[in-house]
Coordinates of C-alpha atoms and ligand atoms in Angstrom, one line a residue:
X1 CA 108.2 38.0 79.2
X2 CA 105.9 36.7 76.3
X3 CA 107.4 34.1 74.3
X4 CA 104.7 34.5 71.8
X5 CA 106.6 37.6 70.5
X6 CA 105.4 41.2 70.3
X7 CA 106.1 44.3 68.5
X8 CA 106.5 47.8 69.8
X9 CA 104.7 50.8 67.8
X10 CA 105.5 54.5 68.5
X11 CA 102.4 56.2 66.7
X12 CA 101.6 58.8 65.2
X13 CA 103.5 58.7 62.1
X14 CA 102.0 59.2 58.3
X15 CA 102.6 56.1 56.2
X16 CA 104.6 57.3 53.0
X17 CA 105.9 55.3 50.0
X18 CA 105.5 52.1 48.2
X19 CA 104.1 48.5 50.3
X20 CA 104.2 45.6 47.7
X21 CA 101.1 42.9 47.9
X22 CA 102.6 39.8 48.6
X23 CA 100.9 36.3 47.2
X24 CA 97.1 36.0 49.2
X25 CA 97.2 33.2 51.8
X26 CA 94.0 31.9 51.3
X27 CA 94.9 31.7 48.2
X28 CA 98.1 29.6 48.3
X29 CA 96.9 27.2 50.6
X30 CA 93.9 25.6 48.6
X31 CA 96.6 25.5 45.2
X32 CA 99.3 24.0 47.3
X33 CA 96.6 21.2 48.7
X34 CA 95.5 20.7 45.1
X35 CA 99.2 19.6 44.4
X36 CA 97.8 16.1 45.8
X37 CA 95.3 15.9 42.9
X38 CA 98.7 15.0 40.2
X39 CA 101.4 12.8 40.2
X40 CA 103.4 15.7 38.4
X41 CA 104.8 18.5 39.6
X42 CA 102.6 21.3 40.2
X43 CA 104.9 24.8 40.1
X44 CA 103.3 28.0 42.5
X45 CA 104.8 31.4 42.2
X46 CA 104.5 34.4 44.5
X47 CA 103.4 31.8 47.7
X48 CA 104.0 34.0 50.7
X49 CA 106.3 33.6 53.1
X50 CA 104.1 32.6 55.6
X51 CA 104.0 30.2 59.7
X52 CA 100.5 29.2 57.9
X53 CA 102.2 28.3 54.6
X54 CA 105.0 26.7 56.6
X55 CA 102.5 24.2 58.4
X56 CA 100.8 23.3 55.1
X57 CA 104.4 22.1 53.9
X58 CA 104.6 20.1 56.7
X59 CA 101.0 18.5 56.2
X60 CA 101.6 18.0 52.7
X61 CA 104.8 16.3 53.8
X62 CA 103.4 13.9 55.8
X63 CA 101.1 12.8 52.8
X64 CA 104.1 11.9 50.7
X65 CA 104.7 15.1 48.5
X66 CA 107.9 16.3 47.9
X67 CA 108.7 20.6 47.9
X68 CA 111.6 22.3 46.4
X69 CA 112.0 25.9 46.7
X70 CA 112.9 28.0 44.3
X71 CA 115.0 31.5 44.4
X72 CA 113.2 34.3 43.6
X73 CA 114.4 37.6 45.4
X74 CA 111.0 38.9 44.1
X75 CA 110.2 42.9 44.1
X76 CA 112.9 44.3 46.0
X77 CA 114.0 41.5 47.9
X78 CA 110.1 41.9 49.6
X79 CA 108.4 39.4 47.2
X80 CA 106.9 35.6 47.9
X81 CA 108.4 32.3 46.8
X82 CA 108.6 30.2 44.0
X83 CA 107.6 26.3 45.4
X84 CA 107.5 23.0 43.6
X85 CA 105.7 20.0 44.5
X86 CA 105.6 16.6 43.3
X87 CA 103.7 14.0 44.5
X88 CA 104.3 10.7 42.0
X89 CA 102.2 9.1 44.9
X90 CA 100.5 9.7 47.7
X91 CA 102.0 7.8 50.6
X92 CA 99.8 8.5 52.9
X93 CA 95.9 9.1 53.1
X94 CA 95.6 9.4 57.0
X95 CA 95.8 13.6 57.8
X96 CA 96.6 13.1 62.1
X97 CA 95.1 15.6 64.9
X98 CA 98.1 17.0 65.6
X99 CA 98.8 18.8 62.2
X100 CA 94.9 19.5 61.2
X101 CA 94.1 21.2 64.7
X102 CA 97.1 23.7 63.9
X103 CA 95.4 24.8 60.9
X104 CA 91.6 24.9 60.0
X105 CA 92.8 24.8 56.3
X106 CA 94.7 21.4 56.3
X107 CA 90.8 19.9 56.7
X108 CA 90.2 20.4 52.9
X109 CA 93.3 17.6 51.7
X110 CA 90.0 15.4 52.4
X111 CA 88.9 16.5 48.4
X112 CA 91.8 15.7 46.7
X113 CA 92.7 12.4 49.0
X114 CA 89.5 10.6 48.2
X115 CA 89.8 11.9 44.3
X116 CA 93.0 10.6 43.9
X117 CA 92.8 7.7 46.4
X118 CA 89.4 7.4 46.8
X119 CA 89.7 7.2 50.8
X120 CA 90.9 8.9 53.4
X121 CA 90.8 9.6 57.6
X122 CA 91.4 13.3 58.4
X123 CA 91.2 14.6 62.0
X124 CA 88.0 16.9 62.3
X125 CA 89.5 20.9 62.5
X126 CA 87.9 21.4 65.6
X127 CA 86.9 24.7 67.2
X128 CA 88.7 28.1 66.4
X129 CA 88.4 31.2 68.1
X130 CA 86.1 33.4 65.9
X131 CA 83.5 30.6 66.3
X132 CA 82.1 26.4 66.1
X133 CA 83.1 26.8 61.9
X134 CA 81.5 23.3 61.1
X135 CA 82.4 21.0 58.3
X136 CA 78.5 19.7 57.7
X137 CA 78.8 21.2 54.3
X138 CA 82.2 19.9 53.4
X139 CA 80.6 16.2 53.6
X140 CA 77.7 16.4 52.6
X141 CA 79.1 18.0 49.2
X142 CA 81.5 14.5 49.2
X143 CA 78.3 12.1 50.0
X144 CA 76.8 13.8 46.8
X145 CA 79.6 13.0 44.9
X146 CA 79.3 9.1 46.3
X147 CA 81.5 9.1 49.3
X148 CA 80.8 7.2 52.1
X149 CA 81.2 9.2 55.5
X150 CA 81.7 8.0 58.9
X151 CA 83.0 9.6 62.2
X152 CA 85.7 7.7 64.0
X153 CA 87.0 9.2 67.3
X154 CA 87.6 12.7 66.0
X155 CA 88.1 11.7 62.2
X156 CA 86.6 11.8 59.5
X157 CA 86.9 8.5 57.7
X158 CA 85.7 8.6 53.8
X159 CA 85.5 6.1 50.8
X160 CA 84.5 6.5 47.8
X161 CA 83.4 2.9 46.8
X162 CA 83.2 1.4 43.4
X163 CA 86.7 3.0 42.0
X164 CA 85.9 6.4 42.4
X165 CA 84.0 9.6 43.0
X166 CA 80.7 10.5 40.9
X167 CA 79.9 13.9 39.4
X168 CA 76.3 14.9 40.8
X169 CA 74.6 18.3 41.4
X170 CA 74.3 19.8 44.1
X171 CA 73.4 23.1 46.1
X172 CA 75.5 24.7 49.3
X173 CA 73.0 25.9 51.6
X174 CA 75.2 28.8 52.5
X175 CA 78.1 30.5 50.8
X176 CA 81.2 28.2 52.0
X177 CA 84.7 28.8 50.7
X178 CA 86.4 26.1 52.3
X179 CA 83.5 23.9 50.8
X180 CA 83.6 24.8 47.8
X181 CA 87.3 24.6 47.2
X182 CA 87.1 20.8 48.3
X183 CA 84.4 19.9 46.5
X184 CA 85.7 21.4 43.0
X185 CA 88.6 19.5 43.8
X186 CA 87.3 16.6 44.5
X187 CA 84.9 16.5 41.4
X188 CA 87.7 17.5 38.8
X189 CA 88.7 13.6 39.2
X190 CA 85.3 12.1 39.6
X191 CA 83.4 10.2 36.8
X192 CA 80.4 12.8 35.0
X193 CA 79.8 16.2 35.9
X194 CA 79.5 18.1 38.9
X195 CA 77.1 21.2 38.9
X196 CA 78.1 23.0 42.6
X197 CA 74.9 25.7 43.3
X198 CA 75.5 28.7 45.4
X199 CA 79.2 28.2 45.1
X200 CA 81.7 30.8 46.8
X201 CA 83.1 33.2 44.1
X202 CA 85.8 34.3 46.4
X203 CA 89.0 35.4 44.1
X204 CA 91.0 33.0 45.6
X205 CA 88.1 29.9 44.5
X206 CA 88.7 31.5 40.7
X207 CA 92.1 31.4 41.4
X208 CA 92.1 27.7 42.4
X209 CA 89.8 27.0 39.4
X210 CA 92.1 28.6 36.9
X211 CA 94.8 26.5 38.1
X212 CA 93.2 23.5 37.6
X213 CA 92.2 24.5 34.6
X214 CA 96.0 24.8 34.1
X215 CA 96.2 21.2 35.1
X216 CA 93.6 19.7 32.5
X217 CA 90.8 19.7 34.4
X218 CA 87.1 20.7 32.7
X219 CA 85.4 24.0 34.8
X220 CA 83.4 26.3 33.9
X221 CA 81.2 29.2 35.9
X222 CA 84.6 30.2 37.1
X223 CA 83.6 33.5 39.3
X224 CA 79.9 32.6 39.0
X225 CA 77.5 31.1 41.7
X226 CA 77.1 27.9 39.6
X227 CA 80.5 26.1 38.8
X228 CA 80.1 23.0 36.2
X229 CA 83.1 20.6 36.4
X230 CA 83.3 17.7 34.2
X231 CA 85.2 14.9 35.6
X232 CA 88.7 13.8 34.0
X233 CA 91.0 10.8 34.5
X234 CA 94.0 12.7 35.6
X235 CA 95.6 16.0 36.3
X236 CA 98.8 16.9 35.2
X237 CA 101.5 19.5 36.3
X238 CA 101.0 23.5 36.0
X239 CA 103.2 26.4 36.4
X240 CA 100.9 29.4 38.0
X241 CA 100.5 32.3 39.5
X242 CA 99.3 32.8 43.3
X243 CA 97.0 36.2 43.2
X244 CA 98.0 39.2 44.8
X245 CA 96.5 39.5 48.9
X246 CA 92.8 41.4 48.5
X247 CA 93.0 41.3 52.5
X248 CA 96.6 42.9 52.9
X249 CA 95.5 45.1 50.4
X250 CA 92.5 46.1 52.2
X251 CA 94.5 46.2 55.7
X252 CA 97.3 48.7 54.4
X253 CA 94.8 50.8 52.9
X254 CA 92.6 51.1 56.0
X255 CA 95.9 51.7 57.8
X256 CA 96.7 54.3 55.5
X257 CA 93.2 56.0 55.9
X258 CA 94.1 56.0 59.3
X259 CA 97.7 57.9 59.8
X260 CA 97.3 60.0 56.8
X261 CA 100.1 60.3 54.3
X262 CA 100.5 59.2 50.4
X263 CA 101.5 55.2 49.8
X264 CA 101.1 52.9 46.4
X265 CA 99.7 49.7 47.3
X266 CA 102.5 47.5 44.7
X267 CA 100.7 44.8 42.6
X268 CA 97.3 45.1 44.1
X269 CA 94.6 44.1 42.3
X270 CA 91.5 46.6 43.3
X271 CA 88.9 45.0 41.3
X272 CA 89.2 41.7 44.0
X273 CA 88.0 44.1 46.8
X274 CA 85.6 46.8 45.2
X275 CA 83.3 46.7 48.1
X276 CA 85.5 47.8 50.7
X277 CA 87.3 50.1 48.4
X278 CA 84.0 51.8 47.8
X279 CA 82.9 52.3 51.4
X280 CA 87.2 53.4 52.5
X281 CA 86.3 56.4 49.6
X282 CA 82.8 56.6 51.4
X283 CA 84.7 57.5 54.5
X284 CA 87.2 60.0 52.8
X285 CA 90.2 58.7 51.6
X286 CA 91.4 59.1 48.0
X287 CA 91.9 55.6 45.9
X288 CA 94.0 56.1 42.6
X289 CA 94.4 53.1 40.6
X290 CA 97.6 52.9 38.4
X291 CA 99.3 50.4 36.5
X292 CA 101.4 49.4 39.2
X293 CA 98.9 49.0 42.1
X294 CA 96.6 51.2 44.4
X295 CA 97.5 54.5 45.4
X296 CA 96.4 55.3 48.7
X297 CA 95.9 59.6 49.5
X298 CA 95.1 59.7 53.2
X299 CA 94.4 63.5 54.3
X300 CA 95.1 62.4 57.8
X301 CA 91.9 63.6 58.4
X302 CA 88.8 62.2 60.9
X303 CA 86.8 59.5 58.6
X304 CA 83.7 59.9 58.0
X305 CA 81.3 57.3 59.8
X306 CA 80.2 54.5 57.1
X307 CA 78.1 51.4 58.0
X308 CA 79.1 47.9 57.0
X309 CA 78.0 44.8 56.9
X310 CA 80.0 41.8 56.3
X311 CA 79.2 39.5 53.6
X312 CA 80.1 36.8 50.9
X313 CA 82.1 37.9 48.1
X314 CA 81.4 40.4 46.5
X315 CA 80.1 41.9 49.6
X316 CA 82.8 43.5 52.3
X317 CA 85.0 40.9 53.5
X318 CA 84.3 39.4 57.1
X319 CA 88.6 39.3 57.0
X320 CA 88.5 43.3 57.0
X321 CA 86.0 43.2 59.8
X322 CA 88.6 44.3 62.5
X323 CA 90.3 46.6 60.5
X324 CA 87.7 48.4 59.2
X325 CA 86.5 48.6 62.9
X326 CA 89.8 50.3 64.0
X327 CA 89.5 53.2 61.1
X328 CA 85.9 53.5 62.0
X329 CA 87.2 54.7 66.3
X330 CA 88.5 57.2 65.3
X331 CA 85.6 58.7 62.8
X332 CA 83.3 61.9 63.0
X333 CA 80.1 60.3 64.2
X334 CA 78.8 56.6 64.9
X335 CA 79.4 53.4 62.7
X336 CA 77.0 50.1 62.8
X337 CA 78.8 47.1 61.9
X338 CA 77.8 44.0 61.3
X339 CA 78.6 40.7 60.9
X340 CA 77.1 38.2 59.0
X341 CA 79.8 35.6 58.5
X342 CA 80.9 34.1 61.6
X343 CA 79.5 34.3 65.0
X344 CA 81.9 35.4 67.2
X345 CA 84.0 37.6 65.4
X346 CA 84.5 40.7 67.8
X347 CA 87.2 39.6 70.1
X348 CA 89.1 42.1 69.3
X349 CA 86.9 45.1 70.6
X350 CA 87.6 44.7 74.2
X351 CA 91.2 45.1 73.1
X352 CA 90.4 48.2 70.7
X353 CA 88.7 49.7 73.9
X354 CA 92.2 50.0 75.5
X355 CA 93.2 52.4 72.9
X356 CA 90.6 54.6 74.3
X357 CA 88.3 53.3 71.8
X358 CA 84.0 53.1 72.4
X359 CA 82.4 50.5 71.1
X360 CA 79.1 48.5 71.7
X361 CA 78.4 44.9 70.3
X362 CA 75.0 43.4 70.7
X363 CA 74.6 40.5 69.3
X364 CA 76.3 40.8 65.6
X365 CA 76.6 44.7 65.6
X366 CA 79.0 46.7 66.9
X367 CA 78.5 49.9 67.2
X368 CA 81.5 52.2 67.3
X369 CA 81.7 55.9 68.4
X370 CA 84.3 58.0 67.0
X371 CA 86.8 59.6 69.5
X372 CA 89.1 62.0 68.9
X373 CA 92.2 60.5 69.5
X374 CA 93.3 56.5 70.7
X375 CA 95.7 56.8 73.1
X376 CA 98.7 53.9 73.2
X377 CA 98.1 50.8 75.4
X378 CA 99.0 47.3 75.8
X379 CA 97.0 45.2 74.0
X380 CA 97.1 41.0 73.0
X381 CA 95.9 39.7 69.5
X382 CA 93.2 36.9 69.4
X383 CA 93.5 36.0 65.8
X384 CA 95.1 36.9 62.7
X385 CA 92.8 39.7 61.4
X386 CA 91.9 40.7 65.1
X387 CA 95.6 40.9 65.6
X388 CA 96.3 43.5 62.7
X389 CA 93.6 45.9 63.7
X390 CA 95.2 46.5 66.9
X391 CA 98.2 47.5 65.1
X392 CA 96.8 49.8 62.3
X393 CA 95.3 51.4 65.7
X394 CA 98.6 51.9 67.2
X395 CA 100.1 53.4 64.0
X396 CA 97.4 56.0 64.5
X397 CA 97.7 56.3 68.6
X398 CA 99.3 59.1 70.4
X399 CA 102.1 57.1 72.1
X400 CA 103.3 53.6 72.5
X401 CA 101.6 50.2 71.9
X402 CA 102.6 46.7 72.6
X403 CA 100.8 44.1 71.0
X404 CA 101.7 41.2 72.8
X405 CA 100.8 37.6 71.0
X406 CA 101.6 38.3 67.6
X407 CA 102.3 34.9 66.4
X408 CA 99.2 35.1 64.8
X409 CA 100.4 37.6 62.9
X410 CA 103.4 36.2 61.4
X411 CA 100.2 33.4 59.8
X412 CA 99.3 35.8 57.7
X413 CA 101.0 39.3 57.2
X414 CA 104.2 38.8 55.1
X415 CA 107.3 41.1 56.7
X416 CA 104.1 43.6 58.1
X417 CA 107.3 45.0 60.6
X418 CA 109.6 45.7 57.4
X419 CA 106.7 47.0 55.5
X420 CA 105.3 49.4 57.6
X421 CA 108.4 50.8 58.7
X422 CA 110.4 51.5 55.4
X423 CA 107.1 54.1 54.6
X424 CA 107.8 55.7 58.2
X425 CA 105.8 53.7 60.5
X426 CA 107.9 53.3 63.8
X427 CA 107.4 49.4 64.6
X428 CA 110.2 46.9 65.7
X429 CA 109.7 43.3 67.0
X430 CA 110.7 42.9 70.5
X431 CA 113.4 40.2 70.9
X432 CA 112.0 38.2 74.1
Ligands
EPZ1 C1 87.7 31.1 54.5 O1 87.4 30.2 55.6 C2 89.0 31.8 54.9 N1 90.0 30.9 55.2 C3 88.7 32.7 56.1 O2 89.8 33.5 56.3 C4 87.5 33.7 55.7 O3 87.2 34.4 56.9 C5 86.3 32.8 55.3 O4 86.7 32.0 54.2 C6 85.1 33.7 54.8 O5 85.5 34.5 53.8 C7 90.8 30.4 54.2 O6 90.6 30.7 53.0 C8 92.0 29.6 54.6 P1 83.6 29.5 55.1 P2 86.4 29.1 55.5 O7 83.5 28.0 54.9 O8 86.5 28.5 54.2 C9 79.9 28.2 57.8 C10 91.6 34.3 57.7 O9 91.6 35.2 58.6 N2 80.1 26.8 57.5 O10 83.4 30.3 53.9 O11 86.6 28.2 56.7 C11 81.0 28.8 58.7 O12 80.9 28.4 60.0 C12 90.5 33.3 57.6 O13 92.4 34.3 56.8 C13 79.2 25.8 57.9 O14 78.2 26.1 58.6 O15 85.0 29.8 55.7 C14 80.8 30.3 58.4 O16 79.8 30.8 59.2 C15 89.6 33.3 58.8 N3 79.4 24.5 57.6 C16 80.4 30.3 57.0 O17 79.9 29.0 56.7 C17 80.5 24.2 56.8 O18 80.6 23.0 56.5 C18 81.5 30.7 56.0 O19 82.6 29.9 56.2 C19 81.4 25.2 56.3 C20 81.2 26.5 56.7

């Protein structure tokens, strides 16, 4: 018996119907941490109901901030959360091992802590498995900005000396969302003006941006490479909007591609994933956009074999990596895929091998060989992406799948069970 949970799939069915886009995860974390930046209350709507967004709470918590929920039923009783938080002060600065090594995310209160307090010790994130993930960029941003940085038996201890953070420039010398969420944090309380270089233009930074914006802060470059923030004294309270899940999006269109069938992606916001949109028509599948969302048309057909490589926004998203992967065993001919992001992000082929699947990695391709058919299996998720490809694979396999492990999962899909199943996908949970 797994107590880590698992879920049962009976494939072959078409996927029919309407799946609403819940509130992006990586999203909602970063404008839940920047709560810590005002002493008023900062309002997010449409936060996803999520373990990850659970533990955040939890971290939060621990620094002094208070969270009310609000009721919203949401799009047919399907929809996120509205959450409140108030922090009139921050009670504590020190973020301990045992919360930050649940969650790589809970790293970037650092920003906001030595803004608002101008110190703070937070536990380094430590390893993760889709690769080392380092934080070198993450503090060298904050020594630009004036903080002083030192190590202390798995912490990261950091000042910011002389009353306060400085604006500076500076240049990231890779693409870093994390970084660049913390560090536009962090320099919307500084003193002067912050020019970040080579910044992330992920959504889900614009969407943090906008919403400081929406608590007085000074940005500009939003969705550009080159983000200018000039310093203010304070923050105060915002009511706002989480955006709608580009990843989930992607996922439930791949897994559409895959089983065939007709289903309108509710709230979806295509423009936030044109890249992977472009290459899922590439393959075959029909894309309708429509004032509600993203229609899916899914001839149930073979896909045709595209290759991808994985890249910063706006380029295909290392999250769709594994899914994309699953459409592409079953296509007409041979797909390169490659990734550019992280360095071990193919744990999940040895598991799509099980379904009957053939696949090659060297290095940071994977090559994978269309078969005819997967076949059912029993199969454990690794991570939370890993974990969905295996299964969008068993929607499309002949027979039953377990996926055992799917705690992972619940980090990041939304009610994945209920939504599959009410457009005809036969999926339960298994009660262990
Ligand atoms: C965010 O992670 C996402 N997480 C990830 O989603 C996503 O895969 C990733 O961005 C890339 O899009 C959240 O938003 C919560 P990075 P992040 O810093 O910010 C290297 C999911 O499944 N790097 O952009 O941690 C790093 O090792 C997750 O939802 C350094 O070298 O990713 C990687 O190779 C998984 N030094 C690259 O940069 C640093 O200091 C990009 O990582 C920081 C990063």
């Amino acid at each position: 018996m797994d107590k880590m949970g698992r879920i049962r799939i009976a494939g072959g069915n078409q996927l029919n119907g309407e799946i609403p886009i819940s509130g992006a995860k990586n999203a909602a974390l970063p404008l839940m941490i920047a709560s810590l930046l005002t002493s008023e209350k900062l309002v997010l709507n449409n936060v996803p109901r999520l373990a990850d967004v659970r533990q955040l709470q939890l971290i939060l918590e621990n620094h002094g901030v208070g969270i009310g929920a609000q009721n919203t039923p949401g799009n047919k009783g399907l929809g996120g959360q509205t959450l409140a938080f108030s922090t009139p002060a921050i009670t504590n600065t020190c973020a301990p091992y045992e919360l930050v090594s649940a969650m790589r995310a809970s790293f970037w209160v650092i920003g906001p802590l030595l803004a608002r307090e101008h110190g703070a010790r937070v536990s380094l994130p430590g390893g993760c498995a889709i690769g080392t993930r380092p934080v070198d960029f993450f503090l060298d941003g904050l020594r630009a900005l004036g903080a002083e940085i030192e190590i202390d038996e798995g912490y990261v201890v950091a000042k910011a000396p002389r009353g306060g953070l400085v604006g500076a420039k500076l240049r990231f010398p890779k693409v870093s969302v994390g970084a660049t969420h913390v560090v536009m944090m962090a320099a919307t309380l500084a003193s002067g003006t912050t020019i970040i270089e080579n910044a992330a233009q992920e959504p889900e930074v614009g969407n943090l941006a906008r919403c400081l914006v929406a608590m007085g802060a000074k940005i500009s470059g939003i969705d550009s490479p080159r983000l200018v923030i000039e310093g203010v004294s304070s923050l105060h309270g915002a009511d706002f909007d989480v955006l709608p899940d580009r990843i989930e999006t992607g996922t439930y269109a791949f897994a559409v591609a895959m089983t065939g069938g007709n289903v309108l992606l509710a709230g979806a916001r295509p423009e936030t994933l044109r890249t992977a949109l472009d290459v899922l028509e590439l393959t075959g599948t029909t894309l309708q956009e429509e004032e509600g969302g993203l229609r899916v048309i899914a001839s149930g057909q073979r896909a045709r074999a595209i290759d991808v490589e994985t890249q910063p926004y706006p380029g295909f998203p290392t999250d769709l990596q594994a899914q994309y992967m699953a459409l592409m065993t079953r296509s007409t001919g041979t797909a390169k895929i490659r990734e550019t992001i992280f360095e071990n992000r193919f744990m999940h082929v040895a598991e799509l091998a099980r379904f009957g699947a053939r696949i090659s990695v060297e290095g940071q391709v994977a090559r994978v060989a269309g078969v005819i058919e997967l076949q059912g299996a029993q199969v454990m998720a690794t991570d939370l992406r890993a974990s969905v490809s295996l299964v969008i694979a068993g929607l499309a396999a002949k027979g039953e799948t377990i996926v055992n492990r799917i705690y992972h999962l619940d980090r990041g899909f939304e009610n994945l069970e209920e939504k599959l199943s009410r457009c005809g996908a036969d999926i339960s949970r298994l009660a262990d």
